[in-house]
Tab-separated table of N, CA and C in Angstrom:
chain	number	residue	atom	x	y	z
A	382	UNK	N	8.540	-12.942	3.659
A	382	UNK	CA	8.147	-12.975	2.174
A	382	UNK	C	7.163	-14.558	2.281
A	383	UNK	N	6.388	-14.307	1.396
A	383	UNK	CA	5.399	-15.430	1.072
A	383	UNK	C	5.960	-16.606	0.314
A	384	UNK	N	5.379	-18.101	0.439
A	384	UNK	CA	6.048	-19.132	-0.435
A	384	UNK	C	5.574	-18.824	-1.710
A	385	UNK	N	6.379	-19.379	-2.631
A	385	UNK	CA	6.083	-19.383	-3.866
A	385	UNK	C	4.698	-20.305	-4.373
A	386	UNK	N	4.046	-19.829	-4.807
A	386	UNK	CA	2.755	-21.087	-5.518
A	386	UNK	C	1.648	-20.598	-4.582
A	387	UNK	N	2.013	-19.827	-3.488
A	387	UNK	CA	0.804	-19.411	-2.911
A	387	UNK	C	0.007	-18.306	-3.037
A	388	UNK	N	-1.248	-18.350	-2.679
A	388	UNK	CA	-1.865	-17.154	-2.497
A	388	UNK	C	-1.855	-16.125	-1.329
A	389	UNK	N	-1.480	-15.030	-1.695
A	389	UNK	CA	-1.260	-14.012	-0.189
A	389	UNK	C	-2.526	-13.226	-0.057
A	390	UNK	N	-2.910	-13.275	1.164
A	390	UNK	CA	-4.100	-12.321	1.419
A	390	UNK	C	-3.235	-10.986	2.037
A	391	UNK	N	-3.955	-9.881	1.547
A	391	UNK	CA	-3.273	-8.525	2.213
A	391	UNK	C	-4.549	-7.682	2.359
A	392	UNK	N	-4.016	-6.739	3.426
A	392	UNK	CA	-4.974	-5.344	3.712
A	392	UNK	C	-4.449	-4.442	3.388
A	393	UNK	N	-4.882	-3.518	2.562
A	393	UNK	CA	-4.285	-2.334	2.186
A	393	UNK	C	-5.199	-1.043	2.686
A	394	UNK	N	-4.730	0.084	2.927
A	394	UNK	CA	-5.371	1.183	3.140
A	394	UNK	C	-5.211	2.461	2.154
A	395	UNK	N	-6.125	2.717	1.739
A	395	UNK	CA	-6.135	4.005	0.730
A	395	UNK	C	-6.409	5.079	1.487
A	396	UNK	N	-5.238	6.147	1.570
A	396	UNK	CA	-5.559	7.142	2.368
A	396	UNK	C	-5.455	8.195	1.217
A	397	UNK	N	-6.507	9.135	1.237
A	397	UNK	CA	-6.714	10.208	0.177
A	397	UNK	C	-6.725	11.457	1.149
A	398	UNK	N	-6.139	12.399	0.356
A	398	UNK	CA	-6.160	13.763	0.893
A	398	UNK	C	-6.155	14.794	-0.107
A	399	UNK	N	-7.393	15.392	-0.428
A	399	UNK	CA	-7.614	15.953	-1.729
A	399	UNK	C	-7.084	15.224	-3.084
A	400	UNK	N	-6.380	15.918	-3.726
A	400	UNK	CA	-5.522	15.132	-5.117
A	400	UNK	C	-4.403	14.267	-4.792
A	401	UNK	N	-4.290	14.106	-3.548
A	401	UNK	CA	-2.993	13.175	-2.868
A	401	UNK	C	-3.606	11.973	-2.504
A	402	UNK	N	-2.583	10.684	-2.680
A	402	UNK	CA	-2.669	9.571	-1.783
A	402	UNK	C	-1.447	9.116	-1.266
A	403	UNK	N	-1.708	8.552	-0.130
A	403	UNK	CA	-0.476	7.882	0.657
A	403	UNK	C	-0.184	6.389	0.127
A	404	UNK	N	0.913	6.585	-0.301
A	404	UNK	CA	1.637	5.234	-0.826
A	404	UNK	C	2.694	4.846	-0.605
A	405	UNK	N	3.093	3.665	-0.546
A	405	UNK	CA	4.311	3.221	-0.432
A	405	UNK	C	5.394	2.865	-2.050
A	406	UNK	N	6.441	3.053	-1.702
A	406	UNK	CA	7.192	3.002	-2.965
A	406	UNK	C	7.955	1.449	-3.107
A	407	UNK	N	8.116	1.001	-4.262
A	407	UNK	CA	8.638	-0.037	-4.422
A	407	UNK	C	9.470	-0.143	-5.429
A	408	UNK	N	10.241	-1.308	-5.845
A	408	UNK	CA	11.130	-1.274	-6.711
A	408	UNK	C	11.189	-2.746	-7.045
A	409	UNK	N	11.128	-3.276	-8.508
A	409	UNK	CA	11.453	-4.323	-9.349
A	409	UNK	C	12.788	-4.616	-9.793
A	410	UNK	N	13.772	-4.882	-9.072
A	410	UNK	CA	15.297	-5.136	-9.794
A	410	UNK	C	15.193	-5.767	-11.049
A	411	UNK	N	14.433	-6.724	-11.248
A	411	UNK	CA	14.462	-7.242	-12.662
A	411	UNK	C	13.939	-6.732	-13.954
A	412	UNK	N	12.814	-6.029	-13.640
A	412	UNK	CA	11.989	-4.953	-14.494
A	412	UNK	C	13.081	-3.638	-14.389
A	413	UNK	N	13.704	-3.196	-13.458
A	413	UNK	CA	14.088	-1.997	-13.339
A	413	UNK	C	13.075	-1.097	-13.439
A	414	UNK	N	11.998	-1.178	-12.455
A	414	UNK	CA	11.118	-0.396	-12.597
A	414	UNK	C	10.646	0.114	-10.944
A	415	UNK	N	10.237	1.188	-10.774
A	415	UNK	CA	9.686	1.729	-9.624
A	415	UNK	C	8.176	1.719	-9.672
A	416	UNK	N	7.505	1.401	-8.849
A	416	UNK	CA	5.958	1.188	-8.637
A	416	UNK	C	5.509	1.684	-7.148
A	417	UNK	N	4.174	1.887	-7.197
A	417	UNK	CA	3.733	2.438	-5.856
A	417	UNK	C	2.683	1.607	-5.758
A	418	UNK	N	2.308	1.436	-4.357
A	418	UNK	CA	1.030	0.888	-3.793
A	418	UNK	C	0.602	1.266	-2.468
A	419	UNK	N	-0.497	1.212	-2.068
A	419	UNK	CA	-1.260	1.560	-0.909
A	419	UNK	C	-0.619	0.720	0.027
A	420	UNK	N	-0.353	1.307	1.459
A	420	UNK	CA	0.214	0.752	2.445
A	420	UNK	C	-0.795	-0.298	2.961
A	421	UNK	N	-0.116	-1.270	3.718
A	421	UNK	CA	-0.758	-2.331	4.548
A	421	UNK	C	0.407	-3.413	4.336
A	422	UNK	N	-0.216	-4.757	4.214
A	422	UNK	CA	0.227	-5.846	4.443
A	422	UNK	C	-0.461	-7.057	4.834
A	423	UNK	N	0.526	-8.188	5.068
A	423	UNK	CA	-0.280	-9.641	5.025
A	423	UNK	C	-1.147	-9.660	6.083
A	424	UNK	N	-2.215	-10.352	5.945
A	424	UNK	CA	-3.191	-10.951	6.949
A	424	UNK	C	-2.384	-12.319	7.517
A	425	UNK	N	-2.404	-12.197	8.789
A	425	UNK	CA	-1.896	-13.452	9.414
A	425	UNK	C	-3.134	-14.434	9.985
A	426	UNK	N	-2.773	-15.606	9.897
A	426	UNK	CA	-3.777	-16.681	10.433
A	426	UNK	C	-4.339	-16.214	11.486
A	427	UNK	N	-5.662	-16.230	11.826
A	427	UNK	CA	-6.364	-15.946	13.029
A	427	UNK	C	-6.741	-14.595	13.143
A	428	UNK	N	-6.317	-13.365	12.398
A	428	UNK	CA	-6.697	-12.239	12.351
A	428	UNK	C	-7.502	-11.880	11.312
A	429	UNK	N	-8.412	-10.978	11.281
A	429	UNK	CA	-9.359	-10.289	10.524
A	429	UNK	C	-8.460	-9.265	9.421
A	430	UNK	N	-8.904	-9.022	8.111
A	430	UNK	CA	-8.259	-8.135	7.315
A	430	UNK	C	-8.193	-6.752	7.888
A	431	UNK	N	-9.165	-6.320	8.760
A	431	UNK	CA	-9.279	-5.189	9.506
A	431	UNK	C	-8.492	-4.964	10.549
A	432	UNK	N	-8.161	-6.153	11.377
A	432	UNK	CA	-7.045	-5.954	12.393
A	432	UNK	C	-5.803	-5.944	11.962
A	433	UNK	N	-5.573	-6.947	10.596
A	433	UNK	CA	-4.135	-6.805	9.788
A	433	UNK	C	-3.575	-5.544	9.633
A	434	UNK	N	-4.719	-4.560	8.980
A	434	UNK	CA	-4.530	-3.193	8.581
A	434	UNK	C	-4.228	-2.179	9.550
A	435	UNK	N	-4.593	-2.432	10.739
A	435	UNK	CA	-4.326	-1.747	11.967
A	435	UNK	C	-2.758	-1.995	12.148
A	436	UNK	N	-2.531	-3.285	12.536
A	436	UNK	CA	-1.450	-3.820	13.052
A	436	UNK	C	-0.332	-3.409	11.955
A	437	UNK	N	-0.408	-3.399	10.631
A	437	UNK	CA	0.728	-3.043	9.354
A	437	UNK	C	1.037	-1.553	9.637
A	438	UNK	N	-0.117	-0.579	9.814
A	438	UNK	CA	0.096	0.834	10.110
A	438	UNK	C	0.911	1.090	11.053
A	439	UNK	N	0.382	0.297	12.258
A	439	UNK	CA	1.176	0.709	13.519
A	439	UNK	C	2.658	0.127	13.507
A	440	UNK	N	2.917	-1.299	13.016
A	440	UNK	CA	4.292	-1.636	12.870
A	440	UNK	C	5.203	-0.720	11.916
A	441	UNK	N	4.499	-0.392	10.797
A	441	UNK	CA	5.558	0.202	9.721
A	441	UNK	C	5.728	1.556	10.111
A	442	UNK	N	4.868	2.472	10.565
A	442	UNK	CA	4.952	3.921	10.473
A	442	UNK	C	4.524	4.463	11.751
A	443	UNK	N	4.129	3.454	12.782
A	443	UNK	CA	3.359	4.100	14.116
A	443	UNK	C	2.272	4.919	13.927
A	444	UNK	N	1.284	4.452	13.024
A	444	UNK	CA	0.142	5.150	12.962
A	444	UNK	C	-1.026	4.395	13.214
A	445	UNK	N	-1.944	5.260	13.700
A	445	UNK	CA	-3.341	4.719	13.941
A	445	UNK	C	-4.211	5.410	12.976
A	446	UNK	N	-5.284	4.550	12.652
A	446	UNK	CA	-6.259	4.978	11.701
A	446	UNK	C	-7.482	5.140	12.192
A	447	UNK	N	-8.491	5.886	11.058
A	447	UNK	CA	-9.865	6.441	11.592
A	447	UNK	C	-10.830	6.380	10.573
A	448	UNK	N	-11.750	6.364	10.960
A	448	UNK	CA	-12.843	6.382	9.421
A	448	UNK	C	-12.461	5.208	8.403
A	449	UNK	N	-12.408	4.135	8.993
A	449	UNK	CA	-11.892	2.959	8.338
A	449	UNK	C	-13.082	2.580	7.682
A	450	UNK	N	-13.425	2.224	6.246
A	450	UNK	CA	-14.485	1.526	5.459
A	450	UNK	C	-14.251	0.736	4.565
A	451	UNK	N	-14.556	-0.375	4.376
A	451	UNK	CA	-14.271	-1.338	3.304
A	451	UNK	C	-14.843	-0.987	1.916
A	452	UNK	N	-13.807	-0.843	1.017
A	452	UNK	CA	-14.078	-0.501	-0.402
A	452	UNK	C	-14.161	-1.740	-1.268
A	453	UNK	N	-13.805	-2.900	-0.987
A	453	UNK	CA	-13.774	-4.009	-1.815
A	453	UNK	C	-12.476	-4.925	-1.723
A	454	UNK	N	-12.828	-5.809	-2.789
A	454	UNK	CA	-11.729	-6.975	-2.785
A	454	UNK	C	-11.125	-7.042	-4.248
A	455	UNK	N	-9.787	-7.103	-4.188
A	455	UNK	CA	-9.188	-7.199	-5.624
A	455	UNK	C	-8.382	-8.507	-5.648
A	456	UNK	N	-8.321	-8.721	-6.911
A	456	UNK	CA	-7.267	-10.048	-7.072
A	456	UNK	C	-6.410	-9.460	-8.090
A	457	UNK	N	-4.913	-9.991	-7.747
A	457	UNK	CA	-3.600	-9.282	-8.463
A	457	UNK	C	-2.810	-10.447	-8.512
A	458	UNK	N	-2.670	-10.892	-9.757
A	458	UNK	CA	-1.850	-11.800	-10.559
A	458	UNK	C	-0.492	-11.035	-11.221
A	459	UNK	N	0.597	-11.404	-10.589
A	459	UNK	CA	1.608	-10.272	-11.119
A	459	UNK	C	3.203	-11.053	-11.180
A	460	UNK	N	4.041	-10.461	-11.800
A	460	UNK	CA	5.402	-11.000	-11.684
A	460	UNK	C	6.226	-9.626	-11.169
A	461	UNK	N	7.026	-10.302	-9.887
A	461	UNK	CA	7.805	-9.362	-9.294
A	461	UNK	C	9.069	-9.990	-9.038
A	462	UNK	N	10.129	-9.195	-9.190
A	462	UNK	CA	11.472	-10.002	-8.977
A	462	UNK	C	11.854	-11.158	-9.882
A	463	UNK	N	11.247	-11.311	-10.949
A	463	UNK	CA	11.208	-12.465	-11.903
A	463	UNK	C	10.414	-13.815	-11.468
A	464	UNK	N	9.295	-13.553	-10.214
A	464	UNK	CA	8.608	-14.478	-9.772
A	464	UNK	C	7.281	-14.232	-9.880
A	465	UNK	N	6.546	-15.363	-10.066
A	465	UNK	CA	4.928	-14.900	-10.361
A	465	UNK	C	4.286	-14.951	-8.752
A	466	UNK	N	3.420	-13.812	-8.643
A	466	UNK	CA	2.860	-13.865	-7.300
A	466	UNK	C	1.262	-13.773	-7.640
A	467	UNK	N	0.502	-13.890	-6.821
A	467	UNK	CA	-1.051	-13.751	-6.518
A	467	UNK	C	-1.307	-13.599	-5.141
A	468	UNK	N	-1.870	-12.218	-5.201
A	468	UNK	CA	-2.738	-11.827	-4.104
A	468	UNK	C	-4.095	-11.685	-4.086
A	469	UNK	N	-4.850	-11.654	-3.036
A	469	UNK	CA	-6.094	-11.109	-2.810
A	469	UNK	C	-5.933	-9.958	-1.815
A	470	UNK	N	-6.642	-8.886	-2.327
A	470	UNK	CA	-6.401	-7.886	-1.684
A	470	UNK	C	-7.853	-7.274	-0.908
A	471	UNK	N	-7.829	-7.101	0.283
A	471	UNK	CA	-9.030	-6.562	1.062
A	471	UNK	C	-8.713	-5.242	1.138
A	472	UNK	N	-9.226	-4.187	0.443
A	472	UNK	CA	-8.947	-2.462	0.137
A	472	UNK	C	-10.058	-1.727	1.388
A	473	UNK	N	-9.471	-1.154	2.154
A	473	UNK	CA	-10.068	-0.313	2.943
A	473	UNK	C	-9.444	1.135	2.838
A	474	UNK	N	-10.433	2.179	2.635
A	474	UNK	CA	-10.529	3.446	2.633
A	474	UNK	C	-10.365	4.084	4.042
A	475	UNK	N	-9.271	4.954	4.569
A	475	UNK	CA	-9.063	5.263	5.726
A	475	UNK	C	-8.595	6.408	6.053
A	476	UNK	N	-8.267	7.117	7.210
A	476	UNK	CA	-7.797	8.510	7.603
A	476	UNK	C	-6.561	8.045	8.725
A	477	UNK	N	-5.940	9.272	8.406
A	477	UNK	CA	-4.939	8.995	10.027
A	477	UNK	C	-5.756	9.615	11.010
A	478	UNK	N	-5.466	9.155	12.350
A	478	UNK	CA	-5.959	9.710	13.410
A	478	UNK	C	-5.127	11.002	13.840
A	479	UNK	N	-3.774	11.186	13.523
A	479	UNK	CA	-2.881	12.049	13.845
A	479	UNK	C	-2.758	12.942	12.753
A	480	UNK	N	-3.078	14.171	12.676
A	480	UNK	CA	-2.947	15.287	11.468
A	480	UNK	C	-1.559	15.281	11.066
A	481	UNK	N	-0.599	15.144	12.174
A	481	UNK	CA	0.684	15.210	11.404
A	481	UNK	C	1.176	14.778	10.244
A	482	UNK	N	0.637	13.363	10.087
A	482	UNK	CA	0.817	12.565	8.991
A	482	UNK	C	0.572	12.996	7.426
A	483	UNK	N	-0.354	14.132	7.523
A	483	UNK	CA	-0.812	14.798	6.449
A	483	UNK	C	0.286	16.086	6.182
A	484	UNK	N	0.842	16.181	7.061
A	484	UNK	CA	2.048	17.129	6.681
A	484	UNK	C	3.230	16.627	6.362
A	485	UNK	N	3.603	15.439	6.657
A	485	UNK	CA	5.160	14.892	6.232
A	485	UNK	C	4.967	14.400	4.931
A	486	UNK	N	6.094	14.910	3.843
A	486	UNK	CA	6.295	14.756	2.703
A	486	UNK	C	6.324	13.205	2.309
A	487	UNK	N	7.392	12.497	3.374
A	487	UNK	CA	7.608	11.028	3.161
A	487	UNK	C	8.293	10.734	4.582
A	488	UNK	N	7.744	9.391	4.632
A	488	UNK	CA	8.226	8.672	5.915
A	488	UNK	C	9.092	7.429	5.281
A	489	UNK	N	10.379	7.334	5.997
A	489	UNK	CA	11.072	5.971	5.782
A	489	UNK	C	10.777	5.250	6.702
A	490	UNK	N	10.835	3.871	6.554
A	490	UNK	CA	10.307	2.535	7.391
A	490	UNK	C	10.986	1.435	6.845
A	491	UNK	N	11.072	0.538	7.921
A	491	UNK	CA	11.739	-0.872	7.688
A	491	UNK	C	10.559	-1.951	7.553
A	492	UNK	N	10.776	-2.887	6.489
A	492	UNK	CA	9.723	-3.875	6.358
A	492	UNK	C	10.777	-5.183	6.319
A	493	UNK	N	10.727	-5.858	7.382
A	493	UNK	CA	11.657	-7.022	7.593
A	493	UNK	C	13.075	-6.095	7.485
A	494	UNK	N	13.802	-6.570	6.381
A	494	UNK	CA	15.528	-6.006	6.356
A	494	UNK	C	15.510	-4.970	5.352
A	495	UNK	N	14.120	-4.678	4.742
A	495	UNK	CA	14.373	-3.734	3.612
A	495	UNK	C	13.781	-2.154	4.248
A	496	UNK	N	14.515	-1.095	3.699
A	496	UNK	CA	14.371	0.121	4.292
A	496	UNK	C	13.119	0.508	2.810
A	497	UNK	N	12.173	1.147	3.258
A	497	UNK	CA	10.976	1.484	2.482
A	497	UNK	C	10.834	2.932	2.497
A	498	UNK	N	9.944	3.705	1.644
A	498	UNK	CA	9.519	5.198	1.770
A	498	UNK	C	7.992	5.141	1.535
A	499	UNK	N	7.305	5.809	2.283
A	499	UNK	CA	5.861	6.064	2.041
A	499	UNK	C	6.099	7.510	1.973
A	500	UNK	N	5.135	8.050	1.088
A	500	UNK	CA	4.931	9.278	0.535
A	500	UNK	C	3.496	9.779	0.222
A	501	UNK	N	3.153	11.156	0.037
A	501	UNK	CA	2.193	11.591	-0.389
A	501	UNK	C	2.396	11.770	-2.064
A	502	UNK	N	1.547	11.526	-2.943
A	502	UNK	CA	1.749	11.736	-4.343
A	502	UNK	C	0.553	12.022	-5.085
A	503	UNK	N	0.744	13.126	-5.889
A	503	UNK	CA	-0.317	13.446	-6.715
A	503	UNK	C	-1.305	12.390	-7.464
A	504	UNK	N	-2.567	12.155	-7.682
A	504	UNK	CA	-3.099	11.167	-8.166
A	504	UNK	C	-3.061	11.329	-9.454
A	505	UNK	N	-2.660	12.565	-10.055
A	505	UNK	CA	-2.753	12.811	-11.584
A	505	UNK	C	-1.501	12.212	-12.001
A	506	UNK	N	-0.365	12.163	-11.322
A	506	UNK	CA	0.789	11.256	-11.767
A	506	UNK	C	0.773	10.064	-12.194
A	507	UNK	N	-0.337	9.424	-11.765
A	507	UNK	CA	-0.710	7.884	-12.001
A	507	UNK	C	-1.313	8.004	-13.000
A	508	UNK	N	-2.537	8.802	-13.089
A	508	UNK	CA	-3.630	8.816	-14.213
A	508	UNK	C	-2.929	9.217	-15.467
A	509	UNK	N	-1.850	9.932	-15.542
A	509	UNK	CA	-1.074	10.534	-16.802
A	509	UNK	C	-0.196	9.282	-17.207
A	510	UNK	N	0.236	8.191	-16.120
A	510	UNK	CA	1.091	7.151	-16.782
A	510	UNK	C	2.591	7.518	-16.284
A	511	UNK	N	2.753	8.734	-15.991
A	511	UNK	CA	4.239	9.191	-15.270
A	511	UNK	C	4.796	8.325	-14.229
A	512	UNK	N	3.488	7.750	-13.352
A	512	UNK	CA	4.122	6.776	-12.247
A	512	UNK	C	3.337	5.605	-12.203
A	513	UNK	N	3.625	4.659	-11.821
A	513	UNK	CA	2.983	3.320	-11.801
A	513	UNK	C	2.403	2.844	-10.449
A	514	UNK	N	1.011	2.860	-10.402
A	514	UNK	CA	0.294	2.337	-9.430
A	514	UNK	C	-0.126	0.891	-9.424
A	515	UNK	N	0.058	0.105	-8.342
A	515	UNK	CA	-0.345	-1.312	-8.532
A	515	UNK	C	-1.305	-2.000	-7.531
A	516	UNK	N	-1.940	-2.634	-7.337
A	516	UNK	CA	-2.773	-3.014	-8.954
A	516	UNK	C	-3.294	-2.099	-9.560
A	517	UNK	N	-3.585	-2.037	-11.036
A	517	UNK	CA	-4.088	-1.093	-11.704
A	517	UNK	C	-5.421	-1.003	-10.993
A	518	UNK	N	-6.206	-1.985	-10.640
A	518	UNK	CA	-7.665	-1.779	-10.066
A	518	UNK	C	-7.977	-0.683	-8.850
A	519	UNK	N	-6.782	-0.331	-8.504
A	519	UNK	CA	-6.778	1.008	-7.675
A	519	UNK	C	-7.565	2.061	-8.175
A	520	UNK	N	-7.204	2.323	-9.523
A	520	UNK	CA	-7.820	3.467	-10.224
A	520	UNK	C	-9.343	3.521	-9.942
A	521	UNK	N	-10.224	2.147	-9.834
A	521	UNK	CA	-11.441	2.171	-9.869
A	521	UNK	C	-11.852	3.003	-8.499
A	522	UNK	N	-10.948	3.009	-7.489
A	522	UNK	CA	-11.255	3.631	-6.137
A	522	UNK	C	-10.725	5.281	-5.874
A	523	UNK	N	-10.254	5.549	-6.984
A	523	UNK	CA	-9.686	7.127	-6.765
A	523	UNK	C	-10.584	8.255	-7.424
């Protein structure tokens, strides 16, 4: 986890398959709210955001990416678990190398000590407001 008061740099991959996107599920216990975000993670010192994207997908779900293209940079200021957060997100569009990932409804993985879920979700569930996609600027890329 990052230190309070610091800006965190993330590399996230937006994977789309028709009307579905592959995202990670999160939960804020203070807000008692489930939310969803594109998969990826923090950029480590000395690595590029592109390298971080590949490393994170490999570490979390043992997946390789192809057709990786830079989409843009987002800034996200938010509150999670009662604490303020600030992220700079390098967003990439990409595809899975292994077509098997498109057949899986969900994948359980560990991020540190937390067990998390990645899954395919219909974009319309976010657009209707049924589910919460963060940051909201992701809608500009769907």
